[in-house]
Coordinates of C-alpha atoms in Angstrom, one line a residue:
M1 CA 0.0 0.0 0.0
A2 CA 3.0 2.3 0.8
N3 CA 4.6 1.4 -2.5
T4 CA 1.5 2.4 -4.4
G5 CA 1.3 5.8 -2.6
S6 CA 4.9 6.6 -3.2
S7 CA 4.6 5.6 -6.9
S8 CA 1.7 7.9 -7.4
L9 CA 3.5 10.7 -5.7
A10 CA 6.5 10.2 -7.9
T11 CA 4.4 10.2 -11.0
I12 CA 2.7 13.5 -10.0
L13 CA 6.1 15.1 -9.2
F14 CA 7.4 13.9 -12.6
L15 CA 4.4 15.4 -14.4
F16 CA 4.9 18.7 -12.6
L17 CA 8.5 18.9 -13.6
F18 CA 7.7 17.9 -17.1
Q19 CA 5.0 20.5 -17.6
A20 CA 7.4 23.2 -16.2
A21 CA 10.0 22.1 -18.8
L22 CA 7.4 22.3 -21.5
L23 CA 6.3 25.8 -20.6
K24 CA 9.9 26.9 -20.5
G25 CA 10.6 25.3 -23.9
A26 CA 7.5 26.8 -25.4
A27 CA 8.4 30.2 -24.2
Q28 CA 11.8 30.0 -25.8
E29 CA 10.8 28.5 -29.3
P30 CA 7.3 27.1 -30.1
V31 CA 7.6 24.1 -32.4
V32 CA 4.8 22.6 -34.4
S33 CA 5.0 18.8 -34.5
Q34 CA 5.4 17.1 -37.8
N35 CA 5.1 13.6 -36.3
L36 CA 2.2 14.1 -34.0
V37 CA -1.3 13.9 -35.5
T38 CA -4.8 14.4 -34.2
D39 CA -8.3 15.3 -35.5
N40 CA -11.0 17.8 -34.6
V41 CA -14.2 16.3 -33.1
S42 CA -17.8 17.3 -33.3
V43 CA -20.1 15.5 -30.8
V44 CA -23.8 15.9 -29.9
E45 CA -24.4 16.9 -26.3
G46 CA -24.9 13.8 -24.2
E47 CA -23.1 11.5 -26.6
M48 CA -19.5 10.2 -26.6
A49 CA -16.4 11.9 -28.1
I50 CA -13.3 10.0 -29.2
I51 CA -10.0 11.9 -29.0
S52 CA -6.9 10.2 -30.7
C53 CA -3.3 11.2 -30.5
R54 CA -1.2 9.4 -33.1
V55 CA 2.6 9.4 -33.6
K56 CA 4.4 8.6 -36.9
N57 CA 7.8 6.9 -36.6
N58 CA 7.7 7.1 -32.8
D59 CA 11.0 6.4 -31.0
D60 CA 9.4 5.3 -27.7
S61 CA 8.7 8.9 -26.7
V62 CA 6.0 9.4 -24.0
I63 CA 2.5 10.6 -25.2
Q64 CA 0.0 12.5 -23.0
L65 CA -3.4 14.2 -23.4
L66 CA -4.4 17.5 -21.8
N67 CA -7.8 19.1 -21.4
P68 CA -8.5 22.8 -22.5
N69 CA -7.3 23.9 -19.0
R70 CA -4.1 22.1 -19.7
Q71 CA -4.7 19.5 -17.0
T72 CA -3.3 16.0 -17.8
I73 CA -6.1 13.6 -18.7
Y74 CA -3.8 10.6 -19.5
F75 CA 0.0 10.2 -19.2
R76 CA 0.7 7.0 -21.1
D77 CA -2.0 4.7 -19.8
V78 CA -2.4 6.4 -16.5
R79 CA -5.3 8.8 -15.8
P80 CA -4.3 11.4 -13.2
L81 CA -7.5 13.5 -13.7
K82 CA -10.3 12.3 -11.4
D83 CA -13.1 12.3 -14.0
A84 CA -14.5 8.8 -14.6
R85 CA -16.1 9.9 -17.9
F86 CA -12.6 9.7 -19.5
Q87 CA -11.8 6.1 -20.4
L88 CA -8.8 4.6 -22.2
V89 CA -9.7 3.1 -25.5
N90 CA -6.2 2.2 -26.8
F91 CA -2.6 2.8 -25.8
S92 CA 0.5 1.8 -27.7
G93 CA 3.8 3.3 -28.8
N94 CA 2.1 5.0 -31.7
E95 CA -1.4 5.9 -30.3
L96 CA -3.2 7.2 -27.3
K97 CA -7.0 7.0 -27.8
V98 CA -9.4 8.3 -25.1
A99 CA -13.2 8.3 -24.9
L100 CA -15.2 11.0 -23.2
S101 CA -18.8 9.9 -22.5
N102 CA -21.9 12.1 -21.7
V103 CA -20.4 15.2 -23.2
S104 CA -21.6 18.5 -22.0
L105 CA -21.1 22.1 -23.1
S106 CA -18.4 22.5 -20.5
D107 CA -16.3 19.9 -22.2
E108 CA -16.0 22.0 -25.4
G109 CA -12.6 23.5 -26.2
R110 CA -9.1 22.7 -27.5
Y111 CA -7.5 19.5 -26.3
V112 CA -3.7 19.0 -26.5
C113 CA -1.7 16.0 -27.5
Q114 CA 1.9 16.2 -26.3
L115 CA 4.9 14.1 -27.3
Y116 CA 8.0 14.0 -25.0
T117 CA 10.8 15.0 -27.3
D118 CA 13.4 17.7 -27.1
P119 CA 11.8 20.1 -27.5
P120 CA 8.3 18.7 -26.8
Q121 CA 5.8 18.5 -29.7
E122 CA 2.1 19.4 -29.5
A123 CA -1.0 18.8 -31.7
Y124 CA -4.5 20.2 -31.1
A125 CA -7.9 18.6 -31.3
D126 CA -10.9 21.1 -31.2
V127 CA -13.9 19.4 -29.6
T128 CA -17.2 21.1 -30.6
V129 CA -20.3 20.2 -28.7
L130 CA -23.6 20.3 -30.8
V131 CA -26.9 21.1 -29.1
P132 CA -29.9 20.1 -31.2
P133 CA -32.9 22.4 -31.1
G134 CA -36.1 21.5 -29.4
N135 CA -39.1 20.3 -31.3
P136 CA -40.0 23.0 -33.9
I137 CA -43.2 24.9 -33.2
I138 CA -45.3 26.0 -36.1
E139 CA -48.1 28.5 -35.7
A140 CA -50.7 30.0 -38.1
R141 CA -52.2 33.4 -37.9
D142 CA -55.6 32.1 -39.3
E143 CA -57.0 28.7 -38.5
V144 CA -59.5 28.8 -41.4
L145 CA -58.5 30.6 -44.6
S146 CA -60.5 32.1 -47.4
E147 CA -59.7 31.7 -51.0
G148 CA -57.6 34.7 -52.3
N149 CA -56.6 35.9 -48.9
E150 CA -53.0 36.3 -47.6
T151 CA -52.0 34.3 -44.5
E152 CA -48.9 34.2 -42.3
M153 CA -47.2 31.3 -40.5
T154 CA -44.2 31.1 -38.2
C155 CA -41.8 28.3 -37.2
T156 CA -39.5 28.4 -34.2
A157 CA -36.4 26.2 -33.4
M158 CA -35.3 27.0 -29.9
S159 CA -32.0 26.5 -27.9
S160 CA -29.6 25.1 -30.4
K161 CA -25.9 25.3 -31.0
P162 CA -25.0 26.3 -33.6
A163 CA -28.0 28.2 -34.9
A164 CA -30.4 26.0 -37.0
S165 CA -31.7 26.9 -40.4
I166 CA -35.4 26.6 -41.4
R167 CA -36.9 25.7 -44.8
W168 CA -40.6 25.8 -45.8
M169 CA -42.5 23.4 -48.0
K170 CA -46.1 23.7 -49.2
G171 CA -46.9 20.4 -50.7
D172 CA -43.9 19.6 -52.9
K173 CA -43.1 23.3 -53.5
E174 CA -40.5 25.1 -51.5
L175 CA -41.4 28.6 -50.3
P176 CA -39.0 31.4 -49.1
G177 CA -39.2 32.4 -45.4
K178 CA -37.7 35.3 -43.5
P179 CA -35.5 34.0 -40.6
K180 CA -34.5 35.8 -37.4
V181 CA -31.7 34.5 -35.2
E182 CA -31.4 35.4 -31.5
L183 CA -28.6 34.5 -29.0
T184 CA -30.0 33.6 -25.6
Y185 CA -28.5 34.2 -22.1
D186 CA -27.2 30.6 -22.0
K187 CA -25.3 31.1 -25.3
M188 CA -27.9 29.2 -27.3
Y189 CA -29.6 30.2 -30.5
T190 CA -33.2 30.6 -31.2
V191 CA -34.3 30.8 -34.8
T192 CA -37.7 32.1 -36.0
S193 CA -38.8 32.0 -39.6
R194 CA -41.8 33.8 -40.9
L195 CA -43.7 32.7 -44.1
T196 CA -46.3 34.8 -45.9
F197 CA -48.3 33.6 -49.0
T198 CA -51.7 33.8 -50.7
V199 CA -54.0 30.8 -50.6
S200 CA -56.2 29.4 -53.3
K201 CA -58.9 26.7 -53.3
E202 CA -56.3 24.2 -54.5
D203 CA -54.5 24.6 -51.2
D204 CA -57.3 23.1 -49.2
G205 CA -55.9 20.0 -47.4
V206 CA -52.3 20.7 -48.5
P207 CA -49.7 20.3 -45.8
V208 CA -47.3 23.2 -45.0
A209 CA -44.1 21.8 -43.4
C210 CA -41.4 23.6 -41.4
I211 CA -38.1 21.7 -41.9
V212 CA -35.2 22.3 -39.4
D213 CA -31.7 21.7 -40.6
H214 CA -29.0 21.2 -37.9
P215 CA -25.8 19.2 -37.7
A216 CA -27.1 17.3 -34.7
V217 CA -30.5 16.2 -36.2
K218 CA -32.0 15.0 -39.5
D219 CA -35.5 15.2 -40.9
F220 CA -36.6 17.4 -38.0
L221 CA -40.0 19.0 -39.0
A222 CA -43.4 20.1 -38.0
Q223 CA -46.3 20.5 -40.4
K224 CA -49.8 21.9 -40.5
Y225 CA -52.6 21.2 -43.0
L226 CA -54.4 24.1 -44.6
E227 CA -58.1 24.5 -44.4
V228 CA -59.3 26.8 -47.1
Q229 CA -62.8 28.0 -47.8
Y230 CA -63.7 28.9 -51.4
K231 CA -66.7 30.2 -53.3
P232 CA -68.9 27.8 -55.2
E233 CA -68.1 26.2 -58.5
V234 CA -71.3 26.2 -60.7
K235 CA -72.1 24.1 -63.7
I236 CA -75.5 23.8 -65.6
V237 CA -76.3 20.3 -67.0
V238 CA -79.0 19.8 -69.6
E239 CA -81.1 16.8 -68.6
F240 CA -83.6 17.1 -71.4
P241 CA -83.6 17.3 -74.4
Q242 CA -80.3 15.8 -75.5
G243 CA -80.4 17.5 -78.9
L244 CA -81.9 20.7 -80.2
T245 CA -84.6 22.5 -78.2
R246 CA -87.7 22.7 -80.4
E247 CA -91.1 24.2 -80.1
G248 CA -93.6 22.1 -78.2
E249 CA -90.9 20.2 -76.3
N250 CA -89.9 20.4 -72.6
L251 CA -86.7 21.7 -71.1
E252 CA -85.1 20.4 -67.9
L253 CA -81.9 21.9 -66.5
T254 CA -79.9 21.0 -63.3
C255 CA -77.6 23.3 -61.5
Q256 CA -74.6 21.6 -59.9
A257 CA -72.9 23.7 -57.3
K258 CA -70.1 22.8 -54.8
G259 CA -67.9 24.8 -52.5
K260 CA -66.6 25.1 -49.0
P261 CA -68.8 25.6 -47.1
Q262 CA -71.4 23.9 -49.3
P263 CA -73.6 26.5 -50.9
Q264 CA -77.0 26.6 -49.2
R265 CA -78.7 29.0 -51.7
V266 CA -79.1 28.2 -55.5
N267 CA -81.3 30.6 -57.5
W268 CA -82.5 30.6 -61.1
V269 CA -82.9 33.9 -63.0
K270 CA -83.3 35.0 -66.6
V271 CA -80.9 37.7 -67.7
D272 CA -82.7 40.9 -68.6
D273 CA -86.2 39.3 -68.3
D274 CA -88.4 37.3 -66.0
V275 CA -88.4 33.5 -65.8
P276 CA -91.6 32.1 -67.6
S277 CA -94.5 32.1 -65.2
H278 CA -95.3 28.4 -65.6
A279 CA -91.6 27.4 -65.1
V280 CA -91.1 25.0 -62.2
I281 CA -88.0 25.6 -60.0
S282 CA -87.1 23.0 -57.4
G283 CA -83.8 23.6 -55.7
G284 CA -81.2 23.4 -58.4
D285 CA -83.6 22.1 -61.1
L286 CA -85.4 24.2 -63.7
Y287 CA -88.3 22.7 -65.7
I288 CA -90.2 24.5 -68.6
E289 CA -93.0 22.8 -70.5
N290 CA -94.2 23.4 -74.1
L291 CA -91.4 25.6 -75.3
N292 CA -91.9 28.4 -77.8
K293 CA -89.7 31.1 -79.2
T294 CA -90.8 33.7 -76.6
Y295 CA -88.8 31.8 -74.0
N296 CA -85.5 32.4 -75.8
G297 CA -82.8 34.0 -73.7
T298 CA -80.1 33.5 -71.1
Y299 CA -80.9 31.5 -68.0
R300 CA -78.5 31.9 -65.1
C301 CA -77.9 29.7 -62.0
V302 CA -76.5 31.6 -59.1
A303 CA -75.0 29.8 -56.0
S304 CA -73.5 31.5 -52.9
N305 CA -71.8 30.7 -49.6
A306 CA -70.0 32.6 -46.9
V307 CA -67.0 33.3 -49.2
G308 CA -68.9 34.6 -52.2
E309 CA -71.1 33.7 -55.1
S310 CA -70.6 32.3 -58.6
F311 CA -72.9 31.6 -61.6
D312 CA -73.2 29.7 -64.8
D313 CA -75.3 30.6 -67.9
Y314 CA -77.4 28.6 -70.3
I315 CA -78.5 30.2 -73.6
L316 CA -81.9 28.9 -74.8
Y317 CA -82.7 29.1 -78.5
V318 CA -86.0 27.4 -79.5
Y319 CA -86.0 25.9 -83.0
D320 CA -89.0 25.1 -85.2
A321 CA -90.6 21.8 -84.7
P322 CA -89.5 19.0 -87.0
T323 CA -91.6 18.4 -90.2
T324 CA -92.2 15.2 -92.1
T325 CA -93.1 15.4 -95.9
P326 CA -95.6 12.5 -97.0
K327 CA -94.7 10.3 -99.9
P328 CA -96.6 11.0 -103.2
T329 CA -99.6 8.7 -103.9
T330 CA -101.5 7.7 -107.1
A331 CA -104.7 9.5 -108.2
S332 CA -106.9 6.6 -107.0
T333 CA -105.6 7.0 -103.4
S334 CA -105.1 10.7 -103.3
T335 CA -108.4 11.4 -101.6
T336 CA -107.6 9.0 -98.8
T337 CA -104.1 10.5 -98.4
I338 CA -105.5 14.0 -98.2
S339 CA -108.0 13.1 -95.6
S340 CA -105.6 11.3 -93.4
T341 CA -103.0 14.1 -93.6
I342 CA -105.5 16.9 -92.8
S343 CA -106.9 15.1 -89.8
L344 CA -105.0 16.1 -86.6
P345 CA -103.8 13.6 -84.0
E346 CA -105.9 13.1 -80.8
A347 CA -103.0 14.1 -78.6
N348 CA -99.7 15.7 -79.6
Q349 CA -97.7 15.7 -76.3
D350 CA -94.0 15.7 -75.5
S351 CA -92.6 12.6 -73.9
R352 CA -91.6 14.6 -70.7
A353 CA -94.5 17.1 -70.8
G354 CA -96.9 14.9 -68.8
E355 CA -100.7 15.1 -69.1
G356 CA -102.5 18.2 -70.3
A357 CA -99.9 19.4 -72.8
P358 CA -101.6 21.7 -75.4
R359 CA -102.0 20.5 -79.0
T360 CA -100.4 22.6 -81.6
V361 CA -100.7 22.7 -85.4
D362 CA -97.6 23.7 -87.3
H363 CA -97.8 25.9 -90.4
A364 CA -95.4 23.5 -92.1
V365 CA -97.9 20.7 -91.7
I366 CA -100.7 22.8 -93.3
G367 CA -98.3 23.7 -96.2
G368 CA -97.6 20.0 -96.7
V369 CA -101.3 19.2 -96.9
V370 CA -101.9 21.9 -99.5
A371 CA -98.9 20.6 -101.6
V372 CA -100.4 17.1 -101.5
V373 CA -103.8 18.5 -102.8
V374 CA -102.2 20.4 -105.6
F375 CA -100.2 17.3 -106.5
A376 CA -103.3 15.1 -106.6
M377 CA -105.2 17.6 -108.9
L378 CA -102.2 17.7 -111.3
C379 CA -102.3 13.9 -111.4
L380 CA -106.0 13.9 -112.2
L381 CA -105.6 16.4 -115.0
I382 CA -102.8 14.3 -116.5
V383 CA -105.1 11.2 -116.5
L384 CA -108.0 13.1 -118.1
G385 CA -105.7 14.6 -120.7
R386 CA -104.4 11.2 -121.7
Y387 CA -108.0 9.8 -122.0
F388 CA -109.1 12.6 -124.3
A389 CA -106.0 12.1 -126.5
R390 CA -106.8 8.5 -127.0
H391 CA -110.4 9.2 -128.3
K392 CA -109.5 12.1 -130.6
G393 CA -109.9 11.4 -134.5
T394 CA -112.1 11.2 -137.6
Y395 CA -115.5 9.4 -137.2
F396 CA -117.1 7.5 -140.1
T397 CA -120.8 6.5 -140.2
H398 CA -122.5 3.6 -141.9
E399 CA -125.3 5.6 -143.4
A400 CA -124.0 5.6 -147.0
K401 CA -122.6 2.2 -147.0
G402 CA -123.9 0.5 -150.3
A403 CA -124.7 3.8 -152.0
D404 CA -122.2 3.1 -154.7
D405 CA -124.4 0.4 -156.2
A406 CA -127.7 2.3 -156.0
A407 CA -129.3 3.9 -159.0
D408 CA -130.5 6.9 -157.0
A409 CA -130.4 8.4 -153.6
D410 CA -133.5 6.8 -152.3
T411 CA -132.3 3.4 -153.3
A412 CA -129.0 4.1 -151.6
I413 CA -130.7 5.0 -148.4
I414 CA -132.9 1.9 -148.6
N415 CA -129.9 -0.3 -149.3
A416 CA -127.8 1.2 -146.6
E417 CA -126.6 -1.5 -144.1
G418 CA -129.0 -1.7 -141.3
G419 CA -131.4 0.7 -143.1
H420 CA -133.4 2.9 -140.6
T421 CA -134.2 0.0 -138.5
N422 CA -131.1 0.4 -136.3
S423 CA -131.0 4.2 -136.6
D424 CA -131.8 4.5 -132.9
E425 CA -128.9 2.4 -131.9
K426 CA -126.4 4.4 -134.0
K427 CA -126.4 7.4 -131.7
E428 CA -123.0 9.1 -131.0
Y429 CA -122.1 11.3 -128.1
Y430 CA -119.6 14.1 -128.1
I431 CA -118.1 15.6 -125.1

């Protein structure tokens, strides 16, 4: 036990004398070692730092490690400093490697590797302690946003060393922020970044992320989802008819409106005029029976919510009703065709008009009937003309037949074929 005490005392005395010699030598002529090598160290607070002193072509000279206060941590493989956080990792003729666990800010500074040569050589290892920021805090000026308005968000990274940097992402697009760095009383840095942008309806539900970059942490972020209200989107859909709108048909329009919040009011108006009195409006549906050209115009659907109102227009143009020209018929059936064409149907109603739709007679139908009558009369005249043409010519009677052989006129008459006996049957009619 006495031997151990005397040995420790001798070691301490030797170290004291050695340090005095070093200080004297350094005061006379500072020498930078070309054989002693070490590395700077960056370590996160609370983790472990490894400090290594390495010698190239060592001639069995003694290596020791000193702290920033120039207190000896290790002399060869002996630890004079009473700090159990320092542990020997490796000791050989060419290396002295020491581990410092649970690093704190007080451990930061310049550590010295010394080599006992004449004069002594030194190399320096700067230990930097990194302090990660706390969880980033993101705040929004407005919880609920309105389309087209400007909003502001802030993100704060507190108590870090060194100062953190902050980036902003809206969806997959990076936005520029305005950072502000403050040094606190405990020599820590607090960074606040301010972001200002204008929102649109496409931003509803999009995440805005505050990303903190720091040497001590990776992928450190906070995010907030945007809630954007926007005015309605309005669209008019034609339910019936699918083609042209014609006289006598029905019209059915549906107004589709969506927004945030959902529009509660949907109105139908006619631009520069009144909606027809018999038009039926039910919510977003507009129904008009028995169209005619007086209904032409622009029909507008207007939807509104707390943000604003929007509209969509439908231009109504009523075309003439479709006409069907009957096929020509022969003279013998012309009378039947005319009568069937002139007669009106019992009920001429649109497929969507329902019961009680008024019957209408189109002028085109009347014109078609007149054309058929004229055509039939022309056919009749042609038939009669051909009939007269066939019966036109020179007519010969049989009264003088046999007169060539008679001696006188009385004999000729008497000898005429048939004589006067059939004279009543030889009547001729001229038209």
